[in-house]
Tab-separated table of C-alpha atoms in Angstrom:
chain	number	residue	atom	x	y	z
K	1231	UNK	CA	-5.830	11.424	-23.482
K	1232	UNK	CA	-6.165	7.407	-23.980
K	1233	UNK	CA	-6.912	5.044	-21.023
K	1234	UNK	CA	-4.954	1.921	-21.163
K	1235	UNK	CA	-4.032	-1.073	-18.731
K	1236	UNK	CA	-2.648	-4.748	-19.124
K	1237	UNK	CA	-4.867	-5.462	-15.721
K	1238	UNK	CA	-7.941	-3.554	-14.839
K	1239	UNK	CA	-10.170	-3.860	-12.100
K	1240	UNK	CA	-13.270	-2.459	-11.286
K	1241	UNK	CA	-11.874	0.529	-10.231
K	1242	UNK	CA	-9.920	1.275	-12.815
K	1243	UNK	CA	-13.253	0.916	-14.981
K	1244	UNK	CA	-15.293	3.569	-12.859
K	1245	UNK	CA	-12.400	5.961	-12.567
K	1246	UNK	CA	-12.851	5.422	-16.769
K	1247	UNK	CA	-16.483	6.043	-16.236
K	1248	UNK	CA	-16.208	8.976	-14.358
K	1249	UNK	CA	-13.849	10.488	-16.887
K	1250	UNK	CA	-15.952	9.896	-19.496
K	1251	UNK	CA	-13.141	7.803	-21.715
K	1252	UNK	CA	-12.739	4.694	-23.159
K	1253	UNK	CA	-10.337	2.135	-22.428
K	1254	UNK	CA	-7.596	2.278	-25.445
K	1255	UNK	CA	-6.982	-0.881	-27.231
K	1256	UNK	CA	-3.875	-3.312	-27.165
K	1257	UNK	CA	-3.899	-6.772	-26.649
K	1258	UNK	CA	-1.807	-8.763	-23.800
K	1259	UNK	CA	-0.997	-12.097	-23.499
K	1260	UNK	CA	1.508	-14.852	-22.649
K	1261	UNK	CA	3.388	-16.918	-25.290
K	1262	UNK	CA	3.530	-20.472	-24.940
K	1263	UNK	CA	7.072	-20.233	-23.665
K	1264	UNK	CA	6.180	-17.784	-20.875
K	1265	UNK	CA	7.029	-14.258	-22.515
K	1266	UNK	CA	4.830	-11.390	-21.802
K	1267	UNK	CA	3.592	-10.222	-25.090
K	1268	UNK	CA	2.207	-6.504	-25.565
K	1269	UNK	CA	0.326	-5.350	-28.824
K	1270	UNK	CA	-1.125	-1.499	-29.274
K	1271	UNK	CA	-3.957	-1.799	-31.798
K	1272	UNK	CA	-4.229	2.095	-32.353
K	1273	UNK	CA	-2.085	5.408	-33.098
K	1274	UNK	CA	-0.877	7.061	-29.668
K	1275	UNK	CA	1.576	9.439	-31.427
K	1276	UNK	CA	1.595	12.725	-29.469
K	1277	UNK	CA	-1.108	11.365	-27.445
K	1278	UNK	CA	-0.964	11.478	-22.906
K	1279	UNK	CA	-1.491	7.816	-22.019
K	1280	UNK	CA	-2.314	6.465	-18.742
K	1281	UNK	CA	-1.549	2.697	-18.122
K	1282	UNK	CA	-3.607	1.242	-15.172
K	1283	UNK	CA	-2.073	-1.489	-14.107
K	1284	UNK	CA	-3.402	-3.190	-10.736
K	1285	UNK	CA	-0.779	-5.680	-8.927
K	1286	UNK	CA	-2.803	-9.489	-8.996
K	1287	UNK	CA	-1.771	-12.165	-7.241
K	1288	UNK	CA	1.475	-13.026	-9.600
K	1289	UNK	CA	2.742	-9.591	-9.102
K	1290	UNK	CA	5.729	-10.247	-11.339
K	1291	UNK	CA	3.908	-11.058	-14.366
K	1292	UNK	CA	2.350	-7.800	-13.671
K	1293	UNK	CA	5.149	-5.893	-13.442
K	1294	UNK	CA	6.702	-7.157	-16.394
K	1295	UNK	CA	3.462	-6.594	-18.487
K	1296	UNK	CA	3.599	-2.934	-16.925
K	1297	UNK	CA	7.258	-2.114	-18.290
K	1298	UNK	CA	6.789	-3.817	-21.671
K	1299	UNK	CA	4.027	-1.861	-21.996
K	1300	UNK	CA	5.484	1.277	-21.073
K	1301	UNK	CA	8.051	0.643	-23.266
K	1302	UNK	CA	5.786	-0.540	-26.281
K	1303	UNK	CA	3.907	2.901	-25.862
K	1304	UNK	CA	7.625	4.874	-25.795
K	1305	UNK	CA	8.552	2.954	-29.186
K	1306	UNK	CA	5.090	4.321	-30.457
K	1307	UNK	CA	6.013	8.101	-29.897
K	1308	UNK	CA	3.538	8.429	-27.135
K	1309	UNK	CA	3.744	12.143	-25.606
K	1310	UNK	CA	3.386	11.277	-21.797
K	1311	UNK	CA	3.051	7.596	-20.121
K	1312	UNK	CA	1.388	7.917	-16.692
K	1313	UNK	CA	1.170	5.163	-15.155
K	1314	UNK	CA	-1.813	4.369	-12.639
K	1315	UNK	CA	-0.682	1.921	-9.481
K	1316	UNK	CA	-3.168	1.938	-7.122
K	1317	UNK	CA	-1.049	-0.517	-4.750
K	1318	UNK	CA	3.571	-0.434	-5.719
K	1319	UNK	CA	4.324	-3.405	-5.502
K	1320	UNK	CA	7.546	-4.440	-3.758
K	1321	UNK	CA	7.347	-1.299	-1.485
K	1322	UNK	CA	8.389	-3.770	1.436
K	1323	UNK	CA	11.288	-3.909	-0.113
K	1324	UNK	CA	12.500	-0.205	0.513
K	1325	UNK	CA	15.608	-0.882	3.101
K	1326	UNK	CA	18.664	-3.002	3.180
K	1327	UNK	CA	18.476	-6.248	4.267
K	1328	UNK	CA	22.182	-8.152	4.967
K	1329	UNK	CA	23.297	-8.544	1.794
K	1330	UNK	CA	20.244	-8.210	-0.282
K	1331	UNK	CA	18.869	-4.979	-2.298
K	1332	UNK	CA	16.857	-2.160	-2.399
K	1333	UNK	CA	14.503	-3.761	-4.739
K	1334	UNK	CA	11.846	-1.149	-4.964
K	1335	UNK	CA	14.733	1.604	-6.019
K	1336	UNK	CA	15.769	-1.527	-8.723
K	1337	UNK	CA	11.977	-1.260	-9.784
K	1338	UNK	CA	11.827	2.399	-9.921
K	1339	UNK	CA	14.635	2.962	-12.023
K	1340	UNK	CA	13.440	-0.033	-14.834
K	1341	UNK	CA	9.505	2.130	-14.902
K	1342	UNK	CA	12.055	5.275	-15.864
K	1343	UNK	CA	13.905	3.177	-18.240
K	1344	UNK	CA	11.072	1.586	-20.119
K	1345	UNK	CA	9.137	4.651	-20.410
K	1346	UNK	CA	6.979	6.189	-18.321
K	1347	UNK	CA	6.993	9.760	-16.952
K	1348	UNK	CA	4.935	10.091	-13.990
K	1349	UNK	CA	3.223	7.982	-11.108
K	1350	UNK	CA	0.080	8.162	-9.564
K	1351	UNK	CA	-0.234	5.742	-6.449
K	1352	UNK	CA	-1.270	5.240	-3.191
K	1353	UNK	CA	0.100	5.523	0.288
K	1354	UNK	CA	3.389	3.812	-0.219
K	1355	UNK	CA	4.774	1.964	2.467
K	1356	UNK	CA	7.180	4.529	2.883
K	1357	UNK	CA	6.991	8.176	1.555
K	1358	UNK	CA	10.690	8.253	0.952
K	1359	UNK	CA	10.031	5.676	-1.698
K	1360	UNK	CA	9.105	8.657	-4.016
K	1361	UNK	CA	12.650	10.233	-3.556
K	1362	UNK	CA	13.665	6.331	-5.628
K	1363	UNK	CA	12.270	8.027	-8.724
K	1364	UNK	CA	13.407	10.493	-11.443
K	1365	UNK	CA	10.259	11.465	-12.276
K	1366	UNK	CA	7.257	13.038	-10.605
K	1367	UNK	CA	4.949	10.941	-8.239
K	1368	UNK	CA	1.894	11.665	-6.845
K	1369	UNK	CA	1.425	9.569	-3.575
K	1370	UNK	CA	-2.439	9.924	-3.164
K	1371	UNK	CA	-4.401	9.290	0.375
K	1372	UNK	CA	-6.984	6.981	0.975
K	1373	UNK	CA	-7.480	8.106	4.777
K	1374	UNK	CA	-10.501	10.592	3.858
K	1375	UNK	CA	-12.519	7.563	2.094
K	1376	UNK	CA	-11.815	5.652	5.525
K	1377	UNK	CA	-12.246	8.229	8.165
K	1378	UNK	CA	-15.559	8.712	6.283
K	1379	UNK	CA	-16.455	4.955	6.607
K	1380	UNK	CA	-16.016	5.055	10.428
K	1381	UNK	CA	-17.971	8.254	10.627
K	1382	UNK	CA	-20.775	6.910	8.513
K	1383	UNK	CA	-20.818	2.786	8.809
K	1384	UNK	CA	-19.109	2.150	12.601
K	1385	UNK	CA	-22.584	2.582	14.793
K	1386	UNK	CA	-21.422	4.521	17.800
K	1387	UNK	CA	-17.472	5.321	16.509
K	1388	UNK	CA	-17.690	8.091	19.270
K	1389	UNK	CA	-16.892	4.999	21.837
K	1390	UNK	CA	-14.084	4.033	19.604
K	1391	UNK	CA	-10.356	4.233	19.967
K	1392	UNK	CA	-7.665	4.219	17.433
K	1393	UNK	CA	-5.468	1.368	17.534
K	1394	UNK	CA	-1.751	0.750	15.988
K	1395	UNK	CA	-0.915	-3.171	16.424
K	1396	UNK	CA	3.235	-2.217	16.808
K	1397	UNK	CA	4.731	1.441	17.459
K	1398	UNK	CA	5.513	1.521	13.822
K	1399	UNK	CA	1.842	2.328	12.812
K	1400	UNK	CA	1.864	5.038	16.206
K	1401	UNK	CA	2.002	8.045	13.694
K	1402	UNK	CA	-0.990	6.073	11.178
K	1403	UNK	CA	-2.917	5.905	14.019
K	1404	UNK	CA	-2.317	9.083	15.670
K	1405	UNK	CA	-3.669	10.917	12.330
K	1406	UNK	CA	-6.461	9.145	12.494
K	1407	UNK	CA	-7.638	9.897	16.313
K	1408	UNK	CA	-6.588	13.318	15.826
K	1409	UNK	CA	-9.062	13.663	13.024
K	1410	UNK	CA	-11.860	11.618	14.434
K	1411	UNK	CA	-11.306	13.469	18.014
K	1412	UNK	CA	-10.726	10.032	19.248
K	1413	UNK	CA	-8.459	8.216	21.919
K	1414	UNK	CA	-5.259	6.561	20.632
K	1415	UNK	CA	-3.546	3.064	21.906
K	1416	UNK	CA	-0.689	1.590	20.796
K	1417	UNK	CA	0.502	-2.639	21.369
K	1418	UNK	CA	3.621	-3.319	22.199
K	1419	UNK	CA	5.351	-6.360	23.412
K	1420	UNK	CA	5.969	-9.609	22.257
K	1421	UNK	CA	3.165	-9.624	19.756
K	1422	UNK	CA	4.399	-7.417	17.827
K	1423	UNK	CA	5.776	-7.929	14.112
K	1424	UNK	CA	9.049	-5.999	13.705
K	1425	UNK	CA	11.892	-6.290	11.642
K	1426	UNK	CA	14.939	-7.765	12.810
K	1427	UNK	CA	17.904	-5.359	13.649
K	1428	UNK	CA	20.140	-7.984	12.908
K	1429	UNK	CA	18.701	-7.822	9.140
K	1430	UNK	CA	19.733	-4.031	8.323
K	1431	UNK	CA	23.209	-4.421	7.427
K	1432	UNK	CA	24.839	-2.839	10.606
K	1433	UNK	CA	26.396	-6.366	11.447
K	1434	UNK	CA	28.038	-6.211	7.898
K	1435	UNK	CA	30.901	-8.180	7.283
K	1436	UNK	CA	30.614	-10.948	9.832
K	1437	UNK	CA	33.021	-11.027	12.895
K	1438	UNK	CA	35.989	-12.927	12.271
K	1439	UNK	CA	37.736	-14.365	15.408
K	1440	UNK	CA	41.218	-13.563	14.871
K	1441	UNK	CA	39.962	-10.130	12.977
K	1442	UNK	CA	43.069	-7.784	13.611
K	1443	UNK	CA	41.281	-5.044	15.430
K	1444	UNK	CA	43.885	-1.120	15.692
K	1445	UNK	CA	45.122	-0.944	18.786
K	1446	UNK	CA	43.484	1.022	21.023
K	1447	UNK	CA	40.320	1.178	19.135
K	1448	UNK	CA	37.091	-0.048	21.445
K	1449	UNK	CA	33.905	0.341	20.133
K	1450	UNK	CA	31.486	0.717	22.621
K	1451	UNK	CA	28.489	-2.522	22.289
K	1452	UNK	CA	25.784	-2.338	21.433
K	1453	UNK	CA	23.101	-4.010	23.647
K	1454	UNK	CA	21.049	-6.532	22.717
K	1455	UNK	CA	17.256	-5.575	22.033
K	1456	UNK	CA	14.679	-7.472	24.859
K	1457	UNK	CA	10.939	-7.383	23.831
K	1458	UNK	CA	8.815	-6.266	27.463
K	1459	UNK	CA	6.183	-8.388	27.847
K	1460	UNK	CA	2.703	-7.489	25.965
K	1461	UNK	CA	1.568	-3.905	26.739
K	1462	UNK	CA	-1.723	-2.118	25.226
K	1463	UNK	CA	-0.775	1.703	26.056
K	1464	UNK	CA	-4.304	3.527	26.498
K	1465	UNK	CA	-7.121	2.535	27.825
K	1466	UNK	CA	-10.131	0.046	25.574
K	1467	UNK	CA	-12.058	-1.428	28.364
K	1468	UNK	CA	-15.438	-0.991	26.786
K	1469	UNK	CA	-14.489	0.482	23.683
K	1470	UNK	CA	-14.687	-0.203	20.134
K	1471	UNK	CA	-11.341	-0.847	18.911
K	1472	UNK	CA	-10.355	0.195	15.137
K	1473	UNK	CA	-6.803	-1.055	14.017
K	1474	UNK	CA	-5.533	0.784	11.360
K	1475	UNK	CA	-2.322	0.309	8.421
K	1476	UNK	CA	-1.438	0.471	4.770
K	1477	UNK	CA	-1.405	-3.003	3.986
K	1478	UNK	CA	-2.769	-6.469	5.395
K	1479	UNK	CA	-1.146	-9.263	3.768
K	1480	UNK	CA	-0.642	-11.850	6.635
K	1481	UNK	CA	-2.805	-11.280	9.030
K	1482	UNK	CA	-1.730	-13.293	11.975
K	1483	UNK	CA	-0.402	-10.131	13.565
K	1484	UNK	CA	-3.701	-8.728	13.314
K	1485	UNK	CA	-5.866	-11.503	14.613
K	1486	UNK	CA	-2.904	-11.502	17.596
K	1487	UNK	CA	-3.704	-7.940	18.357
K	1488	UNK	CA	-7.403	-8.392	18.269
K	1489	UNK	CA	-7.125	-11.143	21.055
K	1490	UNK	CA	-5.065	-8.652	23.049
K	1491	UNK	CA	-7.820	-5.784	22.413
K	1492	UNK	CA	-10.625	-8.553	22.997
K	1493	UNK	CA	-8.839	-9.409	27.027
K	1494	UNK	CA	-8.547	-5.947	27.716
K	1495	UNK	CA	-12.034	-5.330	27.626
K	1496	UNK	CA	-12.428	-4.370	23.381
K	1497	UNK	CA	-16.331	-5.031	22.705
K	1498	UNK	CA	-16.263	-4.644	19.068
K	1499	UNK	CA	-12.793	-4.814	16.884
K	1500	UNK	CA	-12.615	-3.403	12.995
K	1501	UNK	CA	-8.959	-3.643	11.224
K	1502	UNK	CA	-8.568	-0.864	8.330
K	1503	UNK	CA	-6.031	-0.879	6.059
K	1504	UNK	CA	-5.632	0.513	2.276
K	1505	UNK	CA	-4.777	-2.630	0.424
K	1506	UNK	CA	-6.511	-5.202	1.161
K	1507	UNK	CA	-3.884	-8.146	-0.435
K	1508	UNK	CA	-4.964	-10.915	2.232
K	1509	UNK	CA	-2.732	-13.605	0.612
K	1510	UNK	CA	-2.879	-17.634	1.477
K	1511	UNK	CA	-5.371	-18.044	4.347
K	1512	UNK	CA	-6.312	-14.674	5.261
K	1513	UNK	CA	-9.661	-14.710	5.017
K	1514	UNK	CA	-9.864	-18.068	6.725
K	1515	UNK	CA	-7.698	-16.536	9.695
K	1516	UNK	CA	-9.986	-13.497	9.648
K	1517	UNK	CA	-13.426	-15.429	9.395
K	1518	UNK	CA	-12.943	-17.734	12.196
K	1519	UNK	CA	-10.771	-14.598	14.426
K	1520	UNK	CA	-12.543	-12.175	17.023
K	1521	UNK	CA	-12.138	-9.692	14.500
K	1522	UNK	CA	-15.586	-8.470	13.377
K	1523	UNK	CA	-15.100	-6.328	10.308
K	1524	UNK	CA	-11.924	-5.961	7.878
K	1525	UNK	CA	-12.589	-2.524	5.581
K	1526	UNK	CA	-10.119	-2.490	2.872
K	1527	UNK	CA	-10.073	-0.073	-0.181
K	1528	UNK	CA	-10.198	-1.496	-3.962
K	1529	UNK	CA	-6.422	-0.417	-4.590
K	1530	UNK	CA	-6.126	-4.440	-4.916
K	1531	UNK	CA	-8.768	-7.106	-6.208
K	1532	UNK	CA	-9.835	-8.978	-3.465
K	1533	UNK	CA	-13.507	-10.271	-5.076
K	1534	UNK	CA	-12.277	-13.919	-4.041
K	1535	UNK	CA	-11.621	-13.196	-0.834
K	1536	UNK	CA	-14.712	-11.535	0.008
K	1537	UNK	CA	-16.786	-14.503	-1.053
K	1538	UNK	CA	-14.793	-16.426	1.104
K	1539	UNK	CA	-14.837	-14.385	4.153
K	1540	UNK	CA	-18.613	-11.854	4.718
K	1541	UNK	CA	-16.471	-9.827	7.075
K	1542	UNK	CA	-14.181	-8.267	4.490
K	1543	UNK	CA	-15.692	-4.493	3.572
K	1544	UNK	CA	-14.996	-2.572	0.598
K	1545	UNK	CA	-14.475	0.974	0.223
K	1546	UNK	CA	-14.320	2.400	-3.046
K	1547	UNK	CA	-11.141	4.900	-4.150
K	1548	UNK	CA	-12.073	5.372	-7.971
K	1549	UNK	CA	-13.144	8.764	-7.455
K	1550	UNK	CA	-9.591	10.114	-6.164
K	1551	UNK	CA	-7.851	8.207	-9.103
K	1552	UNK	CA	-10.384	9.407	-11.676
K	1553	UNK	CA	-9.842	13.283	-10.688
K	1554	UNK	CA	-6.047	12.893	-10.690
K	1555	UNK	CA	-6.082	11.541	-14.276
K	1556	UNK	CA	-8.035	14.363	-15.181
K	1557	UNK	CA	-5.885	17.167	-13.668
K	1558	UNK	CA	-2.856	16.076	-14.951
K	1559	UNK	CA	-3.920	15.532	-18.249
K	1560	UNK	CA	-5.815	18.665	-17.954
K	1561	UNK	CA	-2.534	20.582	-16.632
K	1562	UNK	CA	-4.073	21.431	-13.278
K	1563	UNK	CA	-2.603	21.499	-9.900
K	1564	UNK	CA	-2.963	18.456	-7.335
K	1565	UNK	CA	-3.213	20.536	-4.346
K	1566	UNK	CA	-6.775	19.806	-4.272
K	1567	UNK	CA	-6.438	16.442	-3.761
K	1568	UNK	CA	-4.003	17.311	-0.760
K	1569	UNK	CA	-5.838	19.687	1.417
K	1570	UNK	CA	-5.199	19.084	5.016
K	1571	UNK	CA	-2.445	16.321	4.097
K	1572	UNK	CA	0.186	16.803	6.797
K	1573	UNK	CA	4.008	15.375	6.491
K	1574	UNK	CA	3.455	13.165	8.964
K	1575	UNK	CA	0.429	11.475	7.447
């Protein structure tokens, strides 16, 4: 087994730790011109080789440095290629939009063509994103390093209630309360940040006025969606509020829902999420926001932001990642690291 990665992060070190390995070497860097340039400076013939690669801020550089890679270990007669992605990138990107594309299905199929053989990752935005791939994936959890934060780090979490900021995140949140024998609330309302109906392709090609239309054919219409006006359903007068998600990017939609939580009688108000990506001015938004504590896991590097903002918490996942390398280069089942993982969650 070698340990390899165009982009490591501190993480991706301790899981090495932990295992005991060293980190293989090959050499990446950028040409003058732009090009992505991978060199392996030892023999992986017949060897299992797991590439971590963690998505930085210029996530396309990353990915490109991920599938050259890939591929440079393929040329090289490597035996497996694993490759380690604590946070997949353009998982957004999972539906139709108008006329766009399933991009994360685009970026599934070029990992199979340049190479690699299985996935390890964590909580994809969407767990049908695995079904993109022709190879196996192993969608790990980081809700038991979380649910053990609250329990051990959130004084009092007995008076808290599980929040989800939109009824997307309802079933997030629900496996969370359920666990932690906790209350559940949900926003909804104008605050919220869905996605547009209009954007899904259903409205696909445009009317045309003078469209000829079969006689006799009426389709009934559709009405148009109305948002009600804000609503927090369940009860957080005098309660600690704890938002949870997979990812905060943007976080105006949090710091919204936080202001909601705070007028409806919220004392206290932690957001937890798995990747931590906080782009532009996140942690400004978050530092001067009535949010008091942001716990994010080190899927992503977010070193910069912390400095920038005290109220950004780390929680480390190396452990999970570490153990997963081992059992599948080891041959060993993964059940383990699913015990008590529902369908839902």
């Amino acid at each position: 087994m070698e340990v390899i990665g165009p982009t490591v992060l501190e993480a991706a070190l301790d899981s090495i730790r932990r295992l005991g390995a060293e980190l293989g070497k090959s050499v990446v860097y950028q040409e003058t011109n732009g090009e992505t340039r991978v060199e392996i400076k030892e023999s992986v013939r017949g060897q299992d080789i797991f590439i971590i690669q963690t998505i930085p801020r210029d996530v396309n550089t990353a990915v490109m440095e991920l599938l050259i890679m890939a591929y440079a270990l393929k040329t090289a007669c490597a035996r497996n290629i694993i490759g380690v992605i604590p946070y997949f990138p353009y998982s957004k990107q999972s539906k139709m939009r108008k006329r766009g594309s399933i991009v994360c299905k685009l970026l599934a199929s070029m990992l199979a063509k340049a190479g690699l053989t299985h996935i390890i990752t964590m909580d994809l935005h969407q767990k049908e994103i695995q079904g993109f791939f022709s190879f196996p994936v192993d969608n790990l959890r980081a809700s038991p390093f979380l649910l053990q934060y609250i329990q051990e780090e959130i004084p009092n979490y007995r008076n808290a209630v599980i929040v989800a900021k939109s009824p997307d995140a309802a079933k997030r949140a629900q496996s969370y309360a359920e666990r932690l024998r906790l209350g559940l609330a949900v926003i909804h309302g104008e605050a919220q940040c869905t996605e547009l109906d209009m954007d899904d392709g259903r409205h696909s090609p445009p009317m045309v006025k003078n469209a000829t239309v079969h006689p006799g054919l009426e389709l009934p219409l559709m009405m148009a969606k109305e948002k009600p006006p804000i609503t927090v359903v369940g009860d957080v007068g005098g309660r600690i509020a704890i938002i949870v998600d997979d990812i905060i990017d943007d976080v105006e939609s949090f710091v919204a829902a936080a202001e909601i939580l705070k007028e409806r009688g919220a004392y206290k108000i932690y957001v937890m999420a798995t990747h931590g990506i906080l782009s532009a001015e996140a942690p400004r938004l978050i530092e001067e926001s009535t949010i008091d504590e942001v716990v994010v896991t080190n899927t992503v590097p977010h070193e910069v932001q912390k400095l920038q903002c005290p109220k950004i918490k780390t929680v480390d996942i190396s452990l999970i990642l570490s153990e997963a390398i081992r059992r599948i280069h080891n041959g060993e089942s993964m059940a383990y690291l699913f015990r008590n993982i529902t369908v839902d969650d």
